[in-house]
């Protein structure tokens, strides 16, 4: 069975500080990987996707970057947090293809003060 | 850019009621429509999807898609308190990788409360 793990569960960070969020998928090789963001009371938005190691495409510009250093790992980061980065960050995976279901992880709650 | 609108914003029903949730979208070239359920502080979980015009039934869930009117609805029969959650409509479009990925555009959701 496939499992998706996100870390940390929650973070409280200061404006201007760096951030790194992680996601690991176990039990599935070469999945598509996605990062989503949901502001409090807002709509879930796709930020990045990756279909293979080392390749990441940006969907929405939010002064964030993403990397896929291993087949089963997806990292979201920034060198300088903004207040507007607060929210709920979700990692998701799917099989290859445009009709594939996306499976979401448990999420990371980020509060920027 | 695809726009997804959901209604109502929130809904309170008694246990056993039929629930109807609505979703309208802007692009007729969308590939498929997904309904996700999200509990507070958790990631969304897919419930049902539909690609073709018409309806699809799975257990207590029925989804209706009308591409001409760019409208999809989800109906939950015999609602239970455990159905209380936010229901998200998501429209899937082909991504930018030549069919290798999908771009999901979500609506804001409908918050459902089922009272026992």
PDB file of C-alpha atoms in Angstrom:
ATOM      1  CA  UNK A   1       0.000   0.000   0.000  1.00  0.00           C
ATOM      2  CA  UNK A   2       1.140   3.520  -0.781  1.00  0.00           C
ATOM      3  CA  UNK A   3       1.767   5.943   2.052  1.00  0.00           C
ATOM      4  CA  UNK A   4       2.454   9.651   1.901  1.00  0.00           C
ATOM      5  CA  UNK A   5       4.219  11.397   4.741  1.00  0.00           C
ATOM      6  CA  UNK A   6       4.663  15.152   5.201  1.00  0.00           C
ATOM      7  CA  UNK A   7       6.951  16.927   7.626  1.00  0.00           C
ATOM      8  CA  UNK A   8       6.759  18.865   9.787  1.00  0.00           C
ATOM      9  CA  UNK A   9       3.141  18.579  10.904  1.00  0.00           C
ATOM     10  CA  UNK A  10       3.117  22.273  11.823  1.00  0.00           C
ATOM     11  CA  UNK A  11       5.527  25.195  11.833  1.00  0.00           C
ATOM     12  CA  UNK A  12       5.511  28.672  13.332  1.00  0.00           C
ATOM     13  CA  UNK A  13       8.099  30.890  11.635  1.00  0.00           C
ATOM     14  CA  UNK A  14       9.112  34.542  11.591  1.00  0.00           C
ATOM     15  CA  UNK A  15       8.757  36.776   8.528  1.00  0.00           C
ATOM     16  CA  UNK A  16      12.010  36.730   6.585  1.00  0.00           C
ATOM     17  CA  UNK A  17      13.151  33.344   7.872  1.00  0.00           C
ATOM     18  CA  UNK A  18      13.814  30.358   5.578  1.00  0.00           C
ATOM     19  CA  UNK A  19      11.461  27.411   5.170  1.00  0.00           C
ATOM     20  CA  UNK A  20      11.744  23.815   4.064  1.00  0.00           C
ATOM     21  CA  UNK A  21       8.774  21.430   3.919  1.00  0.00           C
ATOM     22  CA  UNK A  22       9.094  17.815   2.901  1.00  0.00           C
ATOM     23  CA  UNK A  23       7.015  15.020   1.448  1.00  0.00           C
ATOM     24  CA  UNK A  24       7.843  11.334   0.977  1.00  0.00           C
ATOM     25  CA  UNK A  25       5.872   8.730  -0.953  1.00  0.00           C
ATOM     26  CA  UNK A  26       6.393   5.051  -0.156  1.00  0.00           C
ATOM     27  CA  UNK A  27       5.154   2.077  -2.111  1.00  0.00           C
ATOM     28  CA  UNK A  28       4.924   3.670  -5.555  1.00  0.00           C
ATOM     29  CA  UNK A  29       7.729   4.142  -8.036  1.00  0.00           C
ATOM     30  CA  UNK A  30       7.956   7.141 -10.369  1.00  0.00           C
ATOM     31  CA  UNK A  31       4.787   8.894  -9.243  1.00  0.00           C
ATOM     32  CA  UNK A  32       3.756  12.366 -10.347  1.00  0.00           C
ATOM     33  CA  UNK A  33       4.172  14.668  -7.350  1.00  0.00           C
ATOM     34  CA  UNK A  34       2.351  17.909  -6.595  1.00  0.00           C
ATOM     35  CA  UNK A  35       2.462  20.741  -4.031  1.00  0.00           C
ATOM     36  CA  UNK A  36      -0.742  22.555  -3.138  1.00  0.00           C
ATOM     37  CA  UNK A  37      -1.432  25.528  -0.839  1.00  0.00           C
ATOM     38  CA  UNK A  38      -4.621  26.464   0.945  1.00  0.00           C
ATOM     39  CA  UNK A  39      -4.859  29.839   2.696  1.00  0.00           C
ATOM     40  CA  UNK A  40      -7.185  29.874   5.707  1.00  0.00           C
ATOM     41  CA  UNK A  41     -10.681  30.143   4.274  1.00  0.00           C
ATOM     42  CA  UNK A  42      -9.224  30.059   0.760  1.00  0.00           C
ATOM     43  CA  UNK A  43      -9.160  27.787  -2.243  1.00  0.00           C
ATOM     44  CA  UNK A  44      -6.752  24.896  -2.700  1.00  0.00           C
ATOM     45  CA  UNK A  45      -4.207  25.918  -5.383  1.00  0.00           C
ATOM     46  CA  UNK A  46      -1.682  23.785  -7.202  1.00  0.00           C
ATOM     47  CA  UNK A  47       1.803  25.331  -6.838  1.00  0.00           C
ATOM     48  CA  UNK A  48       4.221  22.865  -8.454  1.00  0.00           C
ATOM     49  CA  UNK A  49       4.262  19.501 -10.136  1.00  0.00           C
ATOM     50  CA  UNK A  50       6.964  17.018 -11.004  1.00  0.00           C
ATOM     51  CA  UNK A  51       6.750  14.003 -13.288  1.00  0.00           C
ATOM     52  CA  UNK A  52      10.321  12.827 -12.783  1.00  0.00           C
ATOM     53  CA  UNK A  53      13.379  13.258 -10.560  1.00  0.00           C
ATOM     54  CA  UNK A  54      15.111  16.585 -11.025  1.00  0.00           C
ATOM     55  CA  UNK A  55      12.255  18.154 -13.010  1.00  0.00           C
ATOM     56  CA  UNK A  56       9.815  20.550 -11.348  1.00  0.00           C
ATOM     57  CA  UNK A  57       7.348  22.881 -13.054  1.00  0.00           C
ATOM     58  CA  UNK A  58       5.862  25.947 -11.403  1.00  0.00           C
ATOM     59  CA  UNK A  59       2.117  26.553 -11.710  1.00  0.00           C
ATOM     60  CA  UNK A  60       1.618  29.569  -9.434  1.00  0.00           C
ATOM     61  CA  UNK A  61       4.276  32.109  -8.452  1.00  0.00           C
ATOM     62  CA  UNK A  62       4.313  32.651  -4.697  1.00  0.00           C
ATOM     63  CA  UNK A  63       8.053  33.276  -4.075  1.00  0.00           C
ATOM     64  CA  UNK A  64       8.473  29.585  -3.315  1.00  0.00           C
ATOM     65  CA  UNK A  65      10.567  26.923  -4.987  1.00  0.00           C
ATOM     66  CA  UNK A  66      10.354  23.154  -5.149  1.00  0.00           C
ATOM     67  CA  UNK A  67      12.776  20.335  -5.827  1.00  0.00           C
ATOM     68  CA  UNK A  68      12.600  16.589  -6.336  1.00  0.00           C
ATOM     69  CA  UNK A  69      15.974  15.199  -5.237  1.00  0.00           C
ATOM     70  CA  UNK A  70      14.804  11.559  -5.186  1.00  0.00           C
ATOM     71  CA  UNK A  71      12.026   9.613  -6.893  1.00  0.00           C
ATOM     72  CA  UNK A  72      10.018   9.465  -3.671  1.00  0.00           C
ATOM     73  CA  UNK A  73      10.798  12.898  -2.223  1.00  0.00           C
ATOM     74  CA  UNK A  74       9.442  16.389  -2.907  1.00  0.00           C
ATOM     75  CA  UNK A  75      10.698  19.505  -1.103  1.00  0.00           C
ATOM     76  CA  UNK A  76       9.099  22.962  -0.912  1.00  0.00           C
ATOM     77  CA  UNK A  77      11.256  25.847   0.229  1.00  0.00           C
ATOM     78  CA  UNK A  78      11.924  29.556   0.351  1.00  0.00           C
ATOM     79  CA  UNK A  79      14.794  31.648   1.667  1.00  0.00           C
ATOM     80  CA  UNK A  80      12.526  34.421   2.928  1.00  0.00           C
ATOM     81  CA  UNK A  81       9.036  33.878   4.302  1.00  0.00           C
ATOM     82  CA  UNK A  82       6.249  36.429   3.856  1.00  0.00           C
ATOM     83  CA  UNK A  83       3.125  36.797   5.989  1.00  0.00           C
ATOM     84  CA  UNK A  84       1.137  35.724   2.940  1.00  0.00           C
ATOM     85  CA  UNK A  85       2.820  32.299   2.991  1.00  0.00           C
ATOM     86  CA  UNK A  86       0.737  31.245   5.997  1.00  0.00           C
ATOM     87  CA  UNK A  87      -1.671  28.416   5.318  1.00  0.00           C
ATOM     88  CA  UNK A  88      -1.969  24.686   4.809  1.00  0.00           C
ATOM     89  CA  UNK A  89       0.506  22.986   2.481  1.00  0.00           C
ATOM     90  CA  UNK A  90      -0.437  19.681   0.923  1.00  0.00           C
ATOM     91  CA  UNK A  91       1.625  17.224  -1.051  1.00  0.00           C
ATOM     92  CA  UNK A  92      -0.115  14.859  -3.466  1.00  0.00           C
ATOM     93  CA  UNK A  93       0.849  12.013  -5.770  1.00  0.00           C
ATOM     94  CA  UNK A  94      -0.722  10.364  -8.782  1.00  0.00           C
ATOM     95  CA  UNK A  95       0.056   7.794 -11.392  1.00  0.00           C
ATOM     96  CA  UNK A  96       1.290   9.109 -14.752  1.00  0.00           C
ATOM     97  CA  UNK A  97      -1.511  10.484 -16.928  1.00  0.00           C
ATOM     98  CA  UNK A  98      -4.067  13.230 -17.181  1.00  0.00           C
ATOM     99  CA  UNK A  99      -6.974  11.163 -15.809  1.00  0.00           C
ATOM    100  CA  UNK A 100      -5.214   9.830 -12.730  1.00  0.00           C
ATOM    101  CA  UNK A 101      -6.616  10.410  -9.254  1.00  0.00           C
ATOM    102  CA  UNK A 102      -4.499  12.620  -7.010  1.00  0.00           C
ATOM    103  CA  UNK A 103      -3.917  11.297  -3.471  1.00  0.00           C
ATOM    104  CA  UNK A 104      -3.224  13.903  -0.823  1.00  0.00           C
ATOM    105  CA  UNK A 105      -0.991  13.773   2.221  1.00  0.00           C
ATOM    106  CA  UNK A 106      -1.956  14.920   5.733  1.00  0.00           C
ATOM    107  CA  UNK A 107      -0.604  18.449   5.204  1.00  0.00           C
ATOM    108  CA  UNK A 108       1.635  20.924   7.048  1.00  0.00           C
ATOM    109  CA  UNK A 109       0.119  23.918   8.833  1.00  0.00           C
ATOM    110  CA  UNK A 110       2.395  26.965   8.469  1.00  0.00           C
ATOM    111  CA  UNK A 111       1.963  30.131  10.526  1.00  0.00           C
ATOM    112  CA  UNK A 112       4.154  33.097   9.638  1.00  0.00           C
ATOM    113  CA  UNK A 113       4.339  35.851  12.297  1.00  0.00           C
TER     114      UNK A 113
ATOM    115  CA  UNK B   1      -7.986  30.250 -16.616  1.00  0.00           C
ATOM    116  CA  UNK B   2     -10.468  27.707 -15.301  1.00  0.00           C
ATOM    117  CA  UNK B   3     -12.905  29.004 -12.669  1.00  0.00           C
ATOM    118  CA  UNK B   4     -14.853  26.727 -10.360  1.00  0.00           C
ATOM    119  CA  UNK B   5     -17.810  27.975  -8.319  1.00  0.00           C
ATOM    120  CA  UNK B   6     -19.570  25.915  -5.672  1.00  0.00           C
ATOM    121  CA  UNK B   7     -22.906  26.383  -3.972  1.00  0.00           C
ATOM    122  CA  UNK B   8     -24.157  26.550  -1.351  1.00  0.00           C
ATOM    123  CA  UNK B   9     -21.272  27.714   0.832  1.00  0.00           C
ATOM    124  CA  UNK B  10     -22.643  25.764   3.747  1.00  0.00           C
ATOM    125  CA  UNK B  11     -25.482  23.389   4.465  1.00  0.00           C
ATOM    126  CA  UNK B  12     -27.008  21.929   7.628  1.00  0.00           C
ATOM    127  CA  UNK B  13     -29.265  18.907   7.228  1.00  0.00           C
ATOM    128  CA  UNK B  14     -30.821  16.304   9.546  1.00  0.00           C
ATOM    129  CA  UNK B  15     -29.495  12.756   9.520  1.00  0.00           C
ATOM    130  CA  UNK B  16     -31.062  10.717   6.739  1.00  0.00           C
ATOM    131  CA  UNK B  17     -31.641  13.694   4.422  1.00  0.00           C
ATOM    132  CA  UNK B  18     -30.662  13.779   0.755  1.00  0.00           C
ATOM    133  CA  UNK B  19     -27.876  16.316   0.181  1.00  0.00           C
ATOM    134  CA  UNK B  20     -27.350  18.144  -3.110  1.00  0.00           C
ATOM    135  CA  UNK B  21     -24.162  20.074  -3.847  1.00  0.00           C
ATOM    136  CA  UNK B  22     -23.570  22.163  -6.948  1.00  0.00           C
ATOM    137  CA  UNK B  23     -20.528  23.126  -8.974  1.00  0.00           C
ATOM    138  CA  UNK B  24     -20.165  25.218 -12.117  1.00  0.00           C
ATOM    139  CA  UNK B  25     -17.007  25.519 -14.182  1.00  0.00           C
ATOM    140  CA  UNK B  26     -15.856  27.743 -17.000  1.00  0.00           C
ATOM    141  CA  UNK B  27     -13.985  25.575 -19.515  1.00  0.00           C
ATOM    142  CA  UNK B  28     -15.840  22.954 -21.556  1.00  0.00           C
ATOM    143  CA  UNK B  29     -12.470  21.395 -22.485  1.00  0.00           C
ATOM    144  CA  UNK B  30     -12.048  20.079 -18.951  1.00  0.00           C
ATOM    145  CA  UNK B  31     -11.112  16.403 -18.834  1.00  0.00           C
ATOM    146  CA  UNK B  32     -12.965  15.193 -15.764  1.00  0.00           C
ATOM    147  CA  UNK B  33     -14.632  16.473 -12.640  1.00  0.00           C
ATOM    148  CA  UNK B  34     -13.689  15.187  -9.199  1.00  0.00           C
ATOM    149  CA  UNK B  35     -15.431  15.503  -5.856  1.00  0.00           C
ATOM    150  CA  UNK B  36     -13.191  15.453  -2.786  1.00  0.00           C
ATOM    151  CA  UNK B  37     -14.109  15.304   0.901  1.00  0.00           C
ATOM    152  CA  UNK B  38     -11.961  17.225   3.389  1.00  0.00           C
ATOM    153  CA  UNK B  39     -12.198  17.019   7.160  1.00  0.00           C
ATOM    154  CA  UNK B  40     -10.773  19.891   9.263  1.00  0.00           C
ATOM    155  CA  UNK B  41      -6.976  19.885   9.328  1.00  0.00           C
ATOM    156  CA  UNK B  42      -6.714  16.900   6.957  1.00  0.00           C
ATOM    157  CA  UNK B  43      -5.856  16.385   3.307  1.00  0.00           C
ATOM    158  CA  UNK B  44      -8.728  15.957   0.829  1.00  0.00           C
ATOM    159  CA  UNK B  45      -9.826  12.463  -0.185  1.00  0.00           C
ATOM    160  CA  UNK B  46     -11.342  11.698  -3.592  1.00  0.00           C
ATOM    161  CA  UNK B  47     -14.903  10.401  -3.487  1.00  0.00           C
ATOM    162  CA  UNK B  48     -16.028  10.098  -7.093  1.00  0.00           C
ATOM    163  CA  UNK B  49     -15.185  11.405 -10.553  1.00  0.00           C
ATOM    164  CA  UNK B  50     -17.050  11.766 -13.838  1.00  0.00           C
ATOM    165  CA  UNK B  51     -15.876  12.363 -17.388  1.00  0.00           C
ATOM    166  CA  UNK B  52     -18.876  11.845 -19.651  1.00  0.00           C
ATOM    167  CA  UNK B  53     -22.207  13.651 -19.738  1.00  0.00           C
ATOM    168  CA  UNK B  54     -24.813  11.933 -17.643  1.00  0.00           C
ATOM    169  CA  UNK B  55     -24.695  10.397 -14.216  1.00  0.00           C
ATOM    170  CA  UNK B  56     -22.584   7.988 -12.238  1.00  0.00           C
ATOM    171  CA  UNK B  57     -23.554   6.206  -9.027  1.00  0.00           C
ATOM    172  CA  UNK B  58     -21.287   4.757  -6.367  1.00  0.00           C
ATOM    173  CA  UNK B  59     -22.934   3.595  -3.146  1.00  0.00           C
ATOM    174  CA  UNK B  60     -24.785   6.542  -1.569  1.00  0.00           C
ATOM    175  CA  UNK B  61     -23.189   9.015  -4.000  1.00  0.00           C
ATOM    176  CA  UNK B  62     -24.543  10.071  -7.389  1.00  0.00           C
ATOM    177  CA  UNK B  63     -22.893  12.667  -9.608  1.00  0.00           C
ATOM    178  CA  UNK B  64     -24.527  14.395 -12.599  1.00  0.00           C
ATOM    179  CA  UNK B  65     -22.543  16.174 -15.305  1.00  0.00           C
ATOM    180  CA  UNK B  66     -23.971  18.495 -17.941  1.00  0.00           C
ATOM    181  CA  UNK B  67     -21.151  19.779 -20.137  1.00  0.00           C
ATOM    182  CA  UNK B  68     -23.442  22.013 -22.174  1.00  0.00           C
ATOM    183  CA  UNK B  69     -24.387  24.002 -19.074  1.00  0.00           C
ATOM    184  CA  UNK B  70     -20.925  23.560 -17.476  1.00  0.00           C
ATOM    185  CA  UNK B  71     -22.547  22.175 -14.340  1.00  0.00           C
ATOM    186  CA  UNK B  72     -21.974  19.181 -12.122  1.00  0.00           C
ATOM    187  CA  UNK B  73     -23.800  18.129  -8.966  1.00  0.00           C
ATOM    188  CA  UNK B  74     -23.156  15.634  -6.205  1.00  0.00           C
ATOM    189  CA  UNK B  75     -26.009  13.975  -4.330  1.00  0.00           C
ATOM    190  CA  UNK B  76     -25.538  12.113  -1.083  1.00  0.00           C
ATOM    191  CA  UNK B  77     -28.375   9.787  -0.144  1.00  0.00           C
ATOM    192  CA  UNK B  78     -29.255   8.984   3.477  1.00  0.00           C
ATOM    193  CA  UNK B  79     -26.691  11.408   4.921  1.00  0.00           C
ATOM    194  CA  UNK B  80     -24.887  10.469   8.143  1.00  0.00           C
ATOM    195  CA  UNK B  81     -23.150  12.609  10.811  1.00  0.00           C
ATOM    196  CA  UNK B  82     -19.858  11.097   9.562  1.00  0.00           C
ATOM    197  CA  UNK B  83     -20.521  12.811   6.198  1.00  0.00           C
ATOM    198  CA  UNK B  84     -19.979  16.179   7.901  1.00  0.00           C
ATOM    199  CA  UNK B  85     -17.009  17.740   6.102  1.00  0.00           C
ATOM    200  CA  UNK B  86     -16.105  20.220   3.375  1.00  0.00           C
ATOM    201  CA  UNK B  87     -16.856  18.961  -0.132  1.00  0.00           C
ATOM    202  CA  UNK B  88     -14.553  20.227  -2.872  1.00  0.00           C
ATOM    203  CA  UNK B  89     -15.314  20.182  -6.569  1.00  0.00           C
ATOM    204  CA  UNK B  90     -12.180  19.923  -8.729  1.00  0.00           C
ATOM    205  CA  UNK B  91     -11.943  20.277 -12.490  1.00  0.00           C
ATOM    206  CA  UNK B  92      -9.151  18.373 -14.133  1.00  0.00           C
ATOM    207  CA  UNK B  93      -7.405  19.737 -17.210  1.00  0.00           C
ATOM    208  CA  UNK B  94      -4.520  18.277 -19.142  1.00  0.00           C
ATOM    209  CA  UNK B  95      -1.274  19.529 -17.625  1.00  0.00           C
ATOM    210  CA  UNK B  96       1.687  20.984 -19.469  1.00  0.00           C
ATOM    211  CA  UNK B  97       3.598  17.717 -19.799  1.00  0.00           C
ATOM    212  CA  UNK B  98       1.891  16.349 -22.913  1.00  0.00           C
ATOM    213  CA  UNK B  99      -0.710  14.278 -21.100  1.00  0.00           C
ATOM    214  CA  UNK B 100       1.561  13.028 -18.330  1.00  0.00           C
ATOM    215  CA  UNK B 101      -0.060  15.091 -15.607  1.00  0.00           C
ATOM    216  CA  UNK B 102      -3.312  16.787 -14.707  1.00  0.00           C
ATOM    217  CA  UNK B 103      -3.938  20.260 -13.370  1.00  0.00           C
ATOM    218  CA  UNK B 104      -6.700  20.305 -10.800  1.00  0.00           C
ATOM    219  CA  UNK B 105      -8.570  23.555 -10.222  1.00  0.00           C
ATOM    220  CA  UNK B 106     -10.606  23.501  -7.019  1.00  0.00           C
ATOM    221  CA  UNK B 107     -13.688  25.369  -5.914  1.00  0.00           C
ATOM    222  CA  UNK B 108     -13.910  26.920  -2.460  1.00  0.00           C
ATOM    223  CA  UNK B 109     -15.989  24.076  -1.138  1.00  0.00           C
ATOM    224  CA  UNK B 110     -19.325  23.472   0.553  1.00  0.00           C
ATOM    225  CA  UNK B 111     -19.298  22.871   4.295  1.00  0.00           C
ATOM    226  CA  UNK B 112     -21.799  20.145   5.150  1.00  0.00           C
ATOM    227  CA  UNK B 113     -23.066  19.500   8.675  1.00  0.00           C
ATOM    228  CA  UNK B 114     -25.310  16.504   9.253  1.00  0.00           C
ATOM    229  CA  UNK B 115     -27.125  16.682  12.598  1.00  0.00           C
ATOM    230  CA  UNK B 116     -28.250  13.543  14.435  1.00  0.00           C
TER     231      UNK B 116
END
